[in-house]
Amino acid sequence: MSVEKETLENLRKEYISEKLSEKDVAKDPIKQFGLWLKEAMEVGVYEPNAMTLATTSIDRKPSARIVLLKGYEERGFMFYTNYLSAKGKEMAKNPVVALVFHWAELGRQVRIEGTVEKLTKEESERYFQSRPKKSQLGAIVSPQSQVIDGMDEIEKNWQEAEAQYEGKTIPKPAFWGGYLVKPQVIEFWQGRQSRLHDRIVFKKADKKTWKIVRLAP
C-alpha cells in the first residue's frame, strides 16, 4: 500500500523548542557540538552518533549514506570505513564532503561542510583493535560496494576467517581505516514554532577563530 501525495503534503511537526541565540552558543563550535551530542544521548536519541555523509563523484554526481561518528576533537570529526568502498573512492577523487546529524527528539540538526583526509595508520590500527572480533572479521571478508551474486560466498569467507584467527589477533587490512572531516562550516539548526527556525552558523575565519552568523529559516 502506497502513501498518498496529499498525506505526505500534510505531514508537519510543530516545534516547541527554546530559542537558540548567538549569545548562548559556545564560542567554539566543536564545544557546542559536544553539548548537543551529550543532550541527544541523555534524552535517548537512537544512535545519536549516526550522521549522513555526502560525497560526490569525479563527474559531480552526489551520493549520501549514514555512517557512525567515532570521535571528534578540535581538528574535526572521525569515522571509519573501507577505503575501496564507493564513498572511499569518491573521497579520494574529491575530498570535499558534508555531514548531517539529525536528532528528531530534540528538533535539532547539525550540518558540517569541510574537507576529508585519512587518519594515520596508527590511529586506524588502534580503533580497529578496539572493535568486537566479529566486526573485525566483517571488515576483512566484505568487498564493500562491489557487486556480488549473493551472501553465500561472503558467509563462507567469514567462517574461514573466524577459524583462521581463532585465539589470534586480527590484523587491520590495508584497505580499511579512518577519515577525519576538517570542518569549514558548522550550522546548528533548532526547530521552532511557525517554521521560524533558528540557524546559527560558524564559519572558519582562520586556523583558530570562527565567525558566527545567523541565517534566515
XYZ file of N, CA, C and O in Angstrom:
868
model
N 0.850 -1.198 0.000
C 0.000 0.000 0.000
C 0.881 1.242 0.000
O 1.786 1.377 0.820
N 0.636 2.152 -0.911
C 1.441 3.362 -1.018
C 0.841 4.477 -0.162
O -0.331 4.431 0.235
N 1.654 5.487 0.098
C 1.203 6.665 0.843
C 0.773 7.721 -0.161
O 1.519 8.077 -1.076
N -0.415 8.252 0.010
C -0.938 9.230 -0.931
C -0.169 10.547 -0.844
O 0.308 10.945 0.223
N -0.070 11.234 -1.995
C 0.655 12.500 -2.070
C 0.077 13.518 -1.100
O 0.809 14.237 -0.415
N -1.238 13.579 -0.983
C -1.868 14.548 -0.085
C -1.483 14.286 1.361
O -1.292 15.211 2.139
N -1.361 13.008 1.709
C -0.970 12.656 3.074
C 0.430 13.180 3.377
O 0.689 13.756 4.447
N 1.351 13.000 2.425
C 2.719 13.480 2.624
C 2.767 15.000 2.688
O 3.508 15.579 3.493
N 1.978 15.656 1.848
C 1.977 17.120 1.836
C 1.515 17.703 3.165
O 1.895 18.807 3.537
N 0.673 16.965 3.881
C 0.120 17.467 5.136
C 0.857 16.978 6.374
O 0.432 17.238 7.500
N 1.942 16.246 6.156
C 2.753 15.817 7.294
C 3.568 16.993 7.807
O 4.431 17.524 7.110
N 3.307 17.420 9.017
C 4.031 18.547 9.613
C 4.230 18.299 11.104
O 3.444 17.614 11.741
N 5.285 18.896 11.633
C 5.516 18.852 13.070
C 5.724 20.275 13.554
O 6.498 21.029 12.962
N 5.032 20.644 14.601
C 5.197 21.975 15.182
C 6.251 21.882 16.273
O 6.076 21.194 17.279
N 7.372 22.571 16.078
C 8.461 22.533 17.045
C 8.173 23.494 18.192
O 7.706 24.615 17.986
N 8.480 23.057 19.411
C 8.208 23.887 20.589
C 9.477 24.092 21.415
O 9.428 24.391 22.595
N 10.616 23.931 20.787
C 11.877 24.062 21.497
C 12.175 25.520 21.822
O 11.606 26.451 21.243
N 13.111 25.719 22.744
C 13.517 27.069 23.110
C 14.356 27.687 22.001
O 14.870 27.016 21.123
N 14.500 29.006 22.068
C 15.269 29.734 21.080
C 16.754 29.391 21.192
O 17.252 29.039 22.253
N 17.437 29.498 20.060
C 18.888 29.339 20.024
C 19.472 30.692 19.656
O 19.220 31.222 18.572
N 20.232 31.279 20.576
C 20.757 32.616 20.387
C 22.258 32.599 20.156
O 22.972 31.735 20.686
N 22.737 33.569 19.363
C 24.166 33.723 19.165
C 24.890 33.950 20.492
O 26.051 33.559 20.649
N 24.201 34.573 21.439
C 24.818 34.859 22.732
C 24.916 33.619 23.616
O 25.750 33.567 24.528
N 24.067 32.632 23.344
C 24.008 31.453 24.211
C 24.939 30.328 23.763
O 25.336 29.502 24.577
N 25.259 30.267 22.473
C 26.090 29.166 21.992
C 27.535 29.360 22.433
O 27.990 30.482 22.674
N 28.248 28.258 22.533
C 29.675 28.320 22.849
C 30.407 29.014 21.709
O 29.977 28.965 20.556
N 31.490 29.682 22.032
C 32.263 30.383 21.001
C 33.005 29.410 20.089
O 33.396 29.773 18.984
N 33.189 28.200 20.556
C 33.845 27.152 19.774
C 32.780 26.166 19.310
O 32.106 25.544 20.139
N 32.585 25.989 18.004
C 31.526 25.099 17.530
C 31.747 23.636 17.897
O 30.774 22.888 18.016
N 32.993 23.223 18.071
C 33.249 21.841 18.480
C 32.732 21.622 19.897
O 32.130 20.579 20.202
N 32.917 22.604 20.749
C 32.382 22.519 22.110
C 30.858 22.522 22.081
O 30.210 21.752 22.801
N 30.265 23.384 21.235
C 28.811 23.427 21.121
C 28.268 22.094 20.614
O 27.250 21.604 21.093
N 28.968 21.496 19.661
C 28.561 20.181 19.160
C 28.568 19.163 20.292
O 27.640 18.351 20.420
N 29.609 19.189 21.106
C 29.692 18.256 22.225
C 28.536 18.407 23.196
O 28.019 17.415 23.715
N 28.120 19.637 23.450
C 26.994 19.887 24.349
C 25.712 19.298 23.779
O 24.930 18.654 24.490
N 25.496 19.509 22.486
C 24.284 18.984 21.852
C 24.324 17.461 21.757
O 23.304 16.800 21.945
N 25.482 16.903 21.449
C 25.590 15.440 21.379
C 25.294 14.818 22.740
O 24.588 13.804 22.833
N 25.802 15.432 23.806
C 25.553 14.930 25.154
C 24.061 14.958 25.471
O 23.513 14.005 26.033
N 23.390 16.040 25.099
C 21.949 16.132 25.347
C 21.194 15.080 24.538
O 20.224 14.500 25.034
N 21.630 14.836 23.308
C 20.985 13.812 22.486
C 21.126 12.441 23.138
O 20.186 11.627 23.123
N 22.264 12.166 23.712
C 22.485 10.891 24.400
C 21.630 10.807 25.659
O 21.061 9.759 25.972
N 21.520 11.914 26.374
C 20.771 11.916 27.634
C 19.276 11.697 27.439
O 18.617 11.088 28.290
N 18.722 12.177 26.315
C 17.282 12.003 26.081
C 16.977 10.696 25.364
O 15.819 10.394 25.093
N 18.010 9.908 25.053
C 17.789 8.598 24.464
C 17.577 8.586 22.964
O 16.891 7.694 22.446
N 18.173 9.555 22.252
C 18.106 9.524 20.793
C 18.718 8.216 20.300
O 19.782 7.797 20.757
N 18.044 7.559 19.356
C 18.556 6.303 18.815
C 19.775 6.584 17.953
O 19.714 7.372 17.018
N 20.883 5.953 18.289
C 22.154 6.151 17.589
C 22.444 7.642 17.381
O 22.452 8.147 16.247
N 22.695 8.372 18.453
C 22.942 9.810 18.337
C 24.196 10.147 17.538
O 24.364 11.287 17.095
N 25.083 9.170 17.343
C 26.298 9.401 16.560
C 26.118 9.063 15.080
O 27.078 9.114 14.305
N 24.892 8.713 14.672
C 24.622 8.452 13.258
C 24.607 9.765 12.486
O 24.011 10.753 12.920
N 25.273 9.781 11.344
C 25.347 11.009 10.554
C 25.304 10.672 9.068
O 25.792 9.637 8.631
N 24.687 11.543 8.317
C 24.695 11.408 6.863
C 26.018 11.946 6.340
O 26.423 13.063 6.683
N 26.691 11.150 5.526
C 27.915 11.568 4.864
C 27.611 11.749 3.383
O 27.208 10.799 2.706
N 27.794 12.958 2.862
C 27.551 13.244 1.448
C 28.881 13.445 0.734
O 29.743 14.191 1.200
N 29.020 12.756 -0.396
C 30.214 12.864 -1.215
C 29.796 13.095 -2.662
O 28.607 12.994 -2.994
N 30.772 13.376 -3.527
C 30.474 13.498 -4.944
C 31.518 12.736 -5.754
O 32.676 12.621 -5.348
N 31.086 12.224 -6.890
C 31.997 11.521 -7.785
C 32.774 12.529 -8.617
O 32.501 13.740 -8.576
N 33.710 12.058 -9.395
C 34.531 12.938 -10.214
C 33.700 13.680 -11.252
O 34.055 14.782 -11.689
N 32.548 13.099 -11.648
C 31.666 13.772 -12.606
C 30.535 14.529 -11.916
O 29.483 14.777 -12.492
N 30.764 14.855 -10.620
C 29.891 15.736 -9.830
C 28.537 15.137 -9.469
O 27.602 15.860 -9.137
N 28.417 13.838 -9.487
C 27.182 13.192 -9.053
C 27.230 12.994 -7.539
O 28.151 12.369 -7.027
N 26.241 13.518 -6.810
C 26.261 13.383 -5.348
C 25.746 12.028 -4.901
O 24.944 11.380 -5.582
N 26.204 11.592 -3.747
C 25.660 10.391 -3.109
C 25.767 10.578 -1.604
O 26.608 11.344 -1.115
N 24.899 9.898 -0.874
C 24.870 10.064 0.581
C 24.501 8.748 1.231
O 23.802 7.919 0.650
N 24.983 8.580 2.468
C 24.688 7.382 3.242
C 24.898 7.700 4.730
O 25.506 8.704 5.078
N 24.390 6.823 5.592
C 24.557 7.002 7.035
C 25.807 6.260 7.488
O 26.001 5.085 7.166
N 26.665 6.953 8.223
C 27.824 6.332 8.868
C 27.802 6.754 10.332
O 26.985 7.581 10.749
N 28.706 6.185 11.122
C 28.721 6.471 12.556
C 29.940 7.296 12.941
O 31.071 6.951 12.594
N 29.699 8.379 13.659
C 30.780 9.184 14.217
C 31.488 8.370 15.293
O 30.857 7.804 16.177
N 32.816 8.307 15.223
C 33.577 7.537 16.201
C 34.545 8.386 17.011
O 35.326 7.859 17.802
N 34.484 9.682 16.826
C 35.317 10.575 17.603
C 35.229 11.987 17.056
O 34.920 12.198 15.884
N 35.452 12.971 17.911
C 35.522 14.352 17.471
C 36.438 15.111 18.424
O 36.574 14.778 19.602
N 37.108 16.089 17.903
C 38.027 16.912 18.670
C 38.249 18.204 17.908
O 37.584 18.441 16.885
N 39.143 19.028 18.371
C 39.353 20.336 17.755
C 39.642 20.255 16.261
O 39.159 21.078 15.487
N 40.371 19.230 15.829
C 40.735 19.150 14.408
C 39.604 18.627 13.524
O 39.653 18.766 12.312
N 38.569 17.982 14.091
C 37.465 17.542 13.261
C 36.732 16.319 13.746
O 36.814 15.941 14.922
N 36.009 15.662 12.810
C 35.094 14.561 13.100
C 35.595 13.287 12.417
O 35.975 13.308 11.251
N 35.575 12.164 13.149
C 36.197 10.933 12.678
C 35.202 9.801 12.460
O 34.253 9.644 13.231
N 35.438 9.049 11.394
C 34.681 7.830 11.146
C 35.588 6.852 10.412
O 36.677 7.210 9.959
N 35.137 5.596 10.300
C 35.970 4.535 9.719
C 35.179 3.769 8.671
O 33.968 3.580 8.804
N 35.898 3.302 7.641
C 35.237 2.553 6.590
C 36.266 1.864 5.706
O 37.473 1.935 5.951
N 35.770 1.232 4.652
C 36.611 0.570 3.667
C 37.089 1.610 2.654
O 36.278 2.287 2.024
N 38.397 1.736 2.485
C 38.939 2.711 1.540
C 38.491 2.435 0.101
O 38.450 3.354 -0.721
N 38.190 1.169 -0.199
C 37.819 0.788 -1.562
C 36.315 0.819 -1.798
O 35.852 0.424 -2.873
N 35.558 1.262 -0.814
C 34.111 1.386 -0.977
C 33.804 2.544 -1.924
O 34.688 3.334 -2.292
N 32.546 2.673 -2.310
C 32.151 3.772 -3.202
C 32.498 5.124 -2.589
O 33.050 6.004 -3.252
N 32.183 5.297 -1.313
C 32.479 6.581 -0.675
C 33.974 6.804 -0.547
O 34.459 7.936 -0.686
N 34.735 5.723 -0.291
C 36.179 5.853 -0.194
C 36.789 6.323 -1.505
O 37.660 7.198 -1.530
N 36.328 5.755 -2.613
C 36.831 6.152 -3.928
C 36.429 7.587 -4.258
O 37.214 8.342 -4.855
N 35.217 7.963 -3.884
C 34.770 9.327 -4.170
C 35.560 10.351 -3.361
O 35.947 11.405 -3.871
N 35.832 10.041 -2.091
C 36.590 10.969 -1.260
C 38.032 11.094 -1.731
O 38.663 12.142 -1.571
N 38.570 10.017 -2.321
C 39.931 10.068 -2.854
C 40.015 11.031 -4.032
O 41.034 11.704 -4.232
N 38.944 11.113 -4.826
C 38.936 11.967 -6.007
C 38.481 13.387 -5.691
O 38.926 14.345 -6.329
N 37.572 13.520 -4.725
C 37.086 14.841 -4.340
C 36.954 14.882 -2.822
O 35.965 14.400 -2.268
N 37.944 15.449 -2.113
C 37.953 15.422 -0.646
C 37.083 16.481 0.019
O 37.324 16.842 1.174
N 36.075 16.985 -0.691
C 35.134 17.936 -0.100
C 33.846 17.185 0.228
O 33.232 16.586 -0.663
N 33.430 17.214 1.497
C 32.285 16.419 1.937
C 31.366 17.240 2.830
O 31.690 18.358 3.222
N 30.226 16.654 3.150
C 29.286 17.262 4.097
C 28.756 16.185 5.033
O 28.615 15.024 4.640
N 28.474 16.575 6.265
C 27.891 15.703 7.273
C 26.604 16.336 7.788
O 26.495 17.563 7.852
N 25.626 15.497 8.157
C 24.399 15.994 8.786
C 24.031 15.064 9.941
O 23.919 13.843 9.753
N 23.844 15.637 11.113
C 23.275 14.928 12.261
C 21.833 15.395 12.414
O 21.556 16.592 12.321
N 20.910 14.454 12.653
C 19.509 14.808 12.865
C 19.034 14.150 14.153
O 18.967 12.920 14.242
N 18.742 14.981 15.147
C 18.249 14.489 16.433
C 16.787 14.920 16.571
O 16.467 15.968 17.136
N 15.904 14.083 16.025
C 14.488 14.443 15.912
C 13.847 14.709 17.268
O 12.998 15.593 17.398
N 14.239 13.926 18.275
C 13.630 14.094 19.600
C 13.872 15.483 20.181
O 13.104 15.955 21.025
N 14.930 16.132 19.740
C 15.256 17.472 20.227
C 14.940 18.557 19.194
O 15.137 19.741 19.456
N 14.451 18.134 18.019
C 14.180 19.099 16.967
C 15.431 19.808 16.508
O 15.417 21.018 16.246
N 16.519 19.063 16.377
C 17.803 19.675 16.054
C 18.505 18.983 14.897
O 18.350 17.785 14.692
N 19.276 19.783 14.176
C 20.198 19.271 13.162
C 21.539 19.982 13.325
O 21.585 21.130 13.778
N 22.589 19.292 12.934
C 23.899 19.921 12.811
C 24.414 19.602 11.411
O 24.489 18.428 11.035
N 24.737 20.639 10.649
C 25.272 20.484 9.298
C 26.738 20.894 9.297
O 27.088 21.942 9.833
N 27.576 20.070 8.667
C 29.012 20.319 8.645
C 29.515 20.221 7.212
O 29.194 19.265 6.508
N 30.287 21.195 6.790
C 30.925 21.166 5.480
C 32.431 21.311 5.672
O 32.880 22.110 6.504
N 33.202 20.537 4.926
C 34.645 20.634 5.073
C 35.377 19.698 4.145
O 34.815 19.178 3.179
N 36.627 19.492 4.439
C 37.465 18.590 3.654
C 37.770 17.345 4.471
O 37.707 17.360 5.706
N 38.104 16.256 3.776
C 38.339 14.992 4.449
C 39.723 14.468 4.102
O 40.219 14.666 2.989
N 40.342 13.819 5.066
C 41.635 13.179 4.852
C 41.695 11.913 5.694
O 40.933 11.757 6.663
N 42.597 11.017 5.325
C 42.727 9.774 6.077
C 43.394 10.034 7.427
O 44.284 10.878 7.540
N 42.953 9.302 8.446
C 43.659 9.290 9.715
C 44.969 8.522 9.545
O 45.170 7.813 8.554
N 45.858 8.651 10.502
C 47.123 7.937 10.414
C 46.891 6.432 10.554
O 45.872 5.985 11.092
N 47.849 5.666 10.069
C 47.776 4.214 10.179
C 47.680 3.796 11.642
O 46.939 2.864 11.992
N 48.407 4.502 12.512
C 48.393 4.173 13.944
C 47.012 4.418 14.553
O 46.525 3.607 15.353
N 46.360 5.515 14.168
C 45.022 5.806 14.679
C 44.025 4.758 14.203
O 43.171 4.297 14.984
N 44.124 4.379 12.929
C 43.215 3.371 12.386
C 43.453 2.010 13.027
O 42.497 1.281 13.336
N 44.710 1.673 13.236
C 45.048 0.397 13.870
C 44.509 0.334 15.288
O 43.937 -0.683 15.716
N 44.656 1.420 16.014
C 44.188 1.459 17.408
C 42.677 1.251 17.475
O 42.186 0.474 18.314
N 41.939 1.934 16.588
C 40.492 1.756 16.618
C 40.099 0.358 16.166
O 39.203 -0.261 16.759
N 40.736 -0.147 15.116
C 40.389 -1.473 14.604
C 40.528 -2.523 15.705
O 39.664 -3.411 15.846
N 41.590 -2.442 16.486
C 41.813 -3.422 17.534
C 40.841 -3.269 18.705
O 40.687 -4.176 19.519
N 40.159 -2.117 18.775
C 39.165 -1.920 19.836
C 37.792 -2.461 19.452
O 36.909 -2.576 20.302
N 37.606 -2.828 18.186
C 36.309 -3.295 17.700
C 36.055 -4.736 18.143
O 37.002 -5.505 18.364
N 34.792 -5.138 18.245
C 34.479 -6.547 18.510
C 35.063 -7.422 17.404
O 35.145 -6.997 16.245
N 35.457 -8.629 17.757
C 36.105 -9.512 16.790
C 35.217 -9.768 15.581
O 35.705 -9.837 14.445
N 33.919 -9.897 15.784
C 33.019 -10.148 14.663
C 33.002 -8.969 13.695
O 32.887 -9.159 12.474
N 33.118 -7.759 14.219
C 33.175 -6.582 13.351
C 34.487 -6.555 12.572
O 34.523 -6.152 11.402
N 35.556 -6.971 13.226
C 36.849 -7.056 12.539
C 36.773 -8.044 11.376
O 37.244 -7.760 10.266
N 36.178 -9.196 11.626
C 36.051 -10.204 10.578
C 35.182 -9.696 9.433
O 35.475 -9.929 8.257
N 34.120 -8.992 9.763
C 33.246 -8.448 8.740
C 33.977 -7.479 7.830
O 33.757 -7.447 6.617
N 34.861 -6.679 8.415
C 35.633 -5.728 7.619
C 36.578 -6.436 6.660
O 36.826 -5.970 5.546
N 37.094 -7.582 7.089
C 38.060 -8.322 6.276
C 37.390 -9.007 5.085
O 37.898 -8.970 3.963
N 36.249 -9.633 5.299
C 35.675 -10.511 4.267
C 34.721 -9.823 3.305
O 34.372 -10.392 2.279
N 34.303 -8.583 3.600
C 33.323 -7.926 2.739
C 33.989 -6.984 1.743
O 34.626 -6.008 2.137
N 33.833 -7.230 0.443
C 34.336 -6.303 -0.584
C 33.335 -5.157 -0.754
O 32.603 -5.085 -1.750
N 33.289 -4.271 0.189
C 32.222 -3.274 0.297
C 31.983 -2.519 -1.005
O 32.917 -2.072 -1.658
N 30.722 -2.394 -1.363
C 30.218 -1.667 -2.527
C 30.383 -2.424 -3.842
O 29.918 -1.951 -4.885
N 31.042 -3.565 -3.838
C 31.199 -4.331 -5.073
C 29.960 -5.209 -5.324
O 29.291 -5.644 -4.380
N 29.670 -5.459 -6.593
C 28.537 -6.307 -6.958
C 28.865 -7.755 -6.597
O 29.953 -8.249 -6.890
N 27.921 -8.433 -5.936
C 28.099 -9.836 -5.570
C 26.880 -10.634 -6.018
O 25.795 -10.080 -6.203
N 27.048 -11.938 -6.195
C 25.949 -12.808 -6.615
C 25.024 -13.157 -5.462
O 23.844 -13.456 -5.657
N 25.552 -13.139 -4.258
C 24.754 -13.489 -3.093
C 25.647 -13.457 -1.856
O 26.844 -13.156 -1.936
N 25.068 -13.813 -0.713
C 25.806 -13.755 0.540
C 26.533 -15.052 0.870
O 27.329 -15.100 1.805
N 26.276 -16.107 0.104
C 26.864 -17.409 0.434
C 28.384 -17.358 0.503
O 28.995 -17.859 1.457
N 29.012 -16.760 -0.501
C 30.473 -16.733 -0.538
C 31.047 -15.892 0.596
O 32.048 -16.269 1.209
N 30.394 -14.770 0.891
C 30.874 -13.927 1.989
C 30.741 -14.655 3.316
O 31.642 -14.603 4.164
N 29.616 -15.323 3.525
C 29.430 -16.067 4.768
C 30.445 -17.200 4.890
O 30.963 -17.478 5.986
N 30.771 -17.849 3.768
C 31.803 -18.890 3.775
C 33.155 -18.293 4.131
O 33.895 -18.846 4.964
N 33.487 -17.147 3.537
C 34.755 -16.481 3.838
C 34.821 -16.051 5.300
O 35.882 -16.102 5.925
N 33.682 -15.619 5.824
C 33.623 -15.196 7.228
C 33.940 -16.381 8.144
O 34.713 -16.262 9.092
N 33.339 -17.529 7.865
C 33.575 -18.725 8.675
C 35.036 -19.174 8.597
O 35.636 -19.574 9.601
N 35.615 -19.087 7.397
C 37.010 -19.475 7.228
C 37.934 -18.514 7.984
O 38.908 -18.949 8.622
N 37.628 -17.218 7.918
C 38.442 -16.233 8.632
C 38.298 -16.396 10.140
O 39.274 -16.250 10.890
N 37.080 -16.727 10.587
C 36.861 -16.945 12.018
C 37.715 -18.103 12.515
O 38.332 -18.017 13.592
N 37.784 -19.175 11.729
C 38.606 -20.324 12.111
C 40.089 -19.980 12.048
O 40.878 -20.378 12.918
N 40.478 -19.217 11.039
C 41.884 -18.857 10.856
C 42.421 -18.014 12.012
O 43.563 -18.200 12.447
N 41.590 -17.103 12.507
C 42.053 -16.172 13.534
C 41.561 -16.525 14.939
O 41.638 -15.700 15.840
N 41.077 -17.734 15.124
C 40.621 -18.138 16.457
C 41.781 -18.046 17.450
O 42.837 -18.643 17.259
N 41.578 -17.264 18.492
C 42.603 -17.104 19.520
C 43.767 -16.232 19.099
O 44.773 -16.148 19.817
N 43.655 -15.561 17.960
C 44.755 -14.745 17.447
C 44.296 -13.286 17.265
O 43.107 -12.999 17.159
N 45.279 -12.399 17.216
C 44.990 -11.000 16.909
C 44.733 -10.860 15.413
O 45.498 -11.375 14.595
N 43.658 -10.179 15.065
C 43.313 -9.981 13.660
C 43.977 -8.698 13.180
O 43.730 -7.616 13.728
N 44.835 -8.775 12.172
C 45.495 -7.558 11.681
C 44.532 -6.675 10.907
O 43.647 -7.168 10.199
N 44.697 -5.369 11.039
C 43.871 -4.445 10.269
C 44.217 -4.576 8.788
O 45.383 -4.489 8.410
N 43.219 -4.774 7.932
C 43.509 -4.852 6.498
C 43.958 -3.498 5.968
O 43.520 -2.442 6.443
N 44.812 -3.523 4.957
C 45.348 -2.280 4.390
C 44.269 -1.418 3.753
O 44.423 -0.196 3.651
N 43.160 -2.044 3.344
C 42.099 -1.300 2.653
C 41.068 -0.708 3.601
O 40.032 -0.206 3.158
N 41.325 -0.742 4.882
C 40.339 -0.276 5.867
C 40.988 0.718 6.821
O 42.133 0.538 7.242
N 40.249 1.777 7.165
C 40.803 2.737 8.120
C 39.902 3.933 8.340
O 38.732 3.947 7.941
N 40.475 4.950 8.972
C 39.683 6.092 9.396
C 39.854 7.332 8.547
O 40.836 7.490 7.812
N 38.864 8.216 8.672
C 38.876 9.502 7.999
C 38.622 10.612 9.012
O 37.926 10.418 10.018
N 39.172 11.769 8.713
C 38.956 12.964 9.520
C 38.315 14.029 8.645
O 38.882 14.410 7.616
N 37.138 14.506 9.044
C 36.489 15.620 8.354
C 36.884 16.902 9.069
O 36.569 17.090 10.250
N 37.591 17.768 8.358
C 38.056 19.035 8.917
C 37.049 20.123 8.544
O 36.953 20.508 7.380
N 36.277 20.602 9.517
C 35.158 21.494 9.192
C 35.588 22.906 8.801
O 36.526 23.469 9.362
N 34.860 23.443 7.839
C 34.991 24.841 7.457
C 33.726 25.622 7.818
O 33.780 26.820 8.072
N 32.599 24.906 7.824
C 31.307 25.493 8.180
C 30.557 24.503 9.069
O 30.501 23.318 8.755
N 29.998 24.992 10.174
C 29.168 24.157 11.049
C 27.899 24.939 11.379
O 27.964 26.040 11.931
N 26.753 24.367 11.016
C 25.471 25.020 11.286
C 24.700 24.262 12.352
O 24.542 23.042 12.276
N 24.194 24.995 13.335
C 23.331 24.437 14.376
C 21.910 24.903 14.103
O 21.629 26.105 14.095
N 21.042 23.936 13.858
C 19.651 24.204 13.466
C 18.733 23.764 14.597
O 18.748 22.615 15.014
N 17.945 24.709 15.108
C 16.991 24.415 16.177
C 15.586 24.690 15.678
O 15.256 25.822 15.295
N 14.743 23.652 15.631
C 13.379 23.838 15.175
C 12.570 24.680 16.139
O 12.674 24.517 17.360
N 11.726 25.586 15.590
C 10.866 26.438 16.412
C 9.489 26.548 15.787
O 9.252 26.099 14.659
N 8.559 27.161 16.515
C 7.183 27.273 16.069
C 7.075 28.114 14.798
O 7.888 28.989 14.544
N 6.035 27.815 14.018
C 5.694 28.565 12.808
C 6.809 28.546 11.776
O 6.907 29.447 10.938
N 7.643 27.540 11.841
C 8.759 27.382 10.907
C 9.777 28.519 11.003
O 10.568 28.747 10.090
N 9.777 29.240 12.127
C 10.764 30.298 12.340
C 11.975 29.700 13.065
O 12.301 30.060 14.193
N 12.632 28.783 12.387
C 13.719 28.025 12.986
C 14.957 28.890 13.214
O 15.206 29.850 12.469
N 15.720 28.539 14.231
C 16.997 29.206 14.495
C 18.105 28.478 13.743
O 18.221 27.241 13.817
N 18.924 29.246 13.036
C 20.062 28.690 12.299
C 21.303 29.528 12.611
O 21.460 30.635 12.097
N 22.145 28.990 13.470
C 23.383 29.661 13.859
C 24.541 28.957 13.156
O 24.712 27.746 13.299
N 25.323 29.726 12.408
C 26.375 29.153 11.587
C 27.744 29.672 12.013
O 27.935 30.878 12.201
N 28.680 28.737 12.167
C 30.078 29.068 12.421
C 30.848 28.885 11.113
O 30.797 27.814 10.512
N 31.576 29.925 10.700
C 32.406 29.841 9.503
C 33.864 30.052 9.894
O 34.185 30.983 10.640
N 34.735 29.182 9.401
C 36.144 29.248 9.761
C 36.749 30.542 9.220
O 36.734 30.799 8.010
N 37.275 31.374 10.121
C 37.911 32.627 9.717
C 39.396 32.417 9.462
O 39.953 32.933 8.504
N 40.040 31.657 10.347
C 41.428 31.265 10.169
C 41.631 29.970 10.947
O 40.655 29.316 11.328
N 42.866 29.584 11.210
C 43.128 28.292 11.830
C 42.546 28.181 13.240
O 42.259 27.074 13.701
N 42.351 29.308 13.934
C 41.934 29.247 15.332
C 40.609 29.933 15.633
O 40.040 29.713 16.702
N 40.118 30.753 14.738
C 38.910 31.531 15.055
C 37.764 31.235 14.090
O 37.981 30.837 12.947
N 36.539 31.474 14.612
C 35.320 31.239 13.845
C 34.483 32.518 13.836
O 34.424 33.246 14.821
N 33.814 32.750 12.732
C 32.849 33.837 12.625
C 31.457 33.254 12.794
O 31.121 32.227 12.197
N 30.627 33.902 13.620
C 29.281 33.416 13.886
C 28.272 34.296 13.169
O 28.284 35.520 13.297
N 27.386 33.681 12.379
C 26.329 34.415 11.685
C 25.005 33.686 11.876
O 24.973 32.510 12.240
N 23.927 34.399 11.627
C 22.585 33.808 11.672
C 22.003 33.791 10.271
O 22.115 34.771 9.532
N 21.369 32.659 9.909
C 20.699 32.532 8.622
C 19.195 32.597 8.800
O 18.664 32.167 9.836
N 18.511 33.099 7.783
C 17.042 33.089 7.800
C 16.558 31.642 7.762
O 17.173 30.794 7.123
N 15.444 31.340 8.440
C 14.931 29.961 8.457
C 14.417 29.529 7.086
O 14.173 30.343 6.223
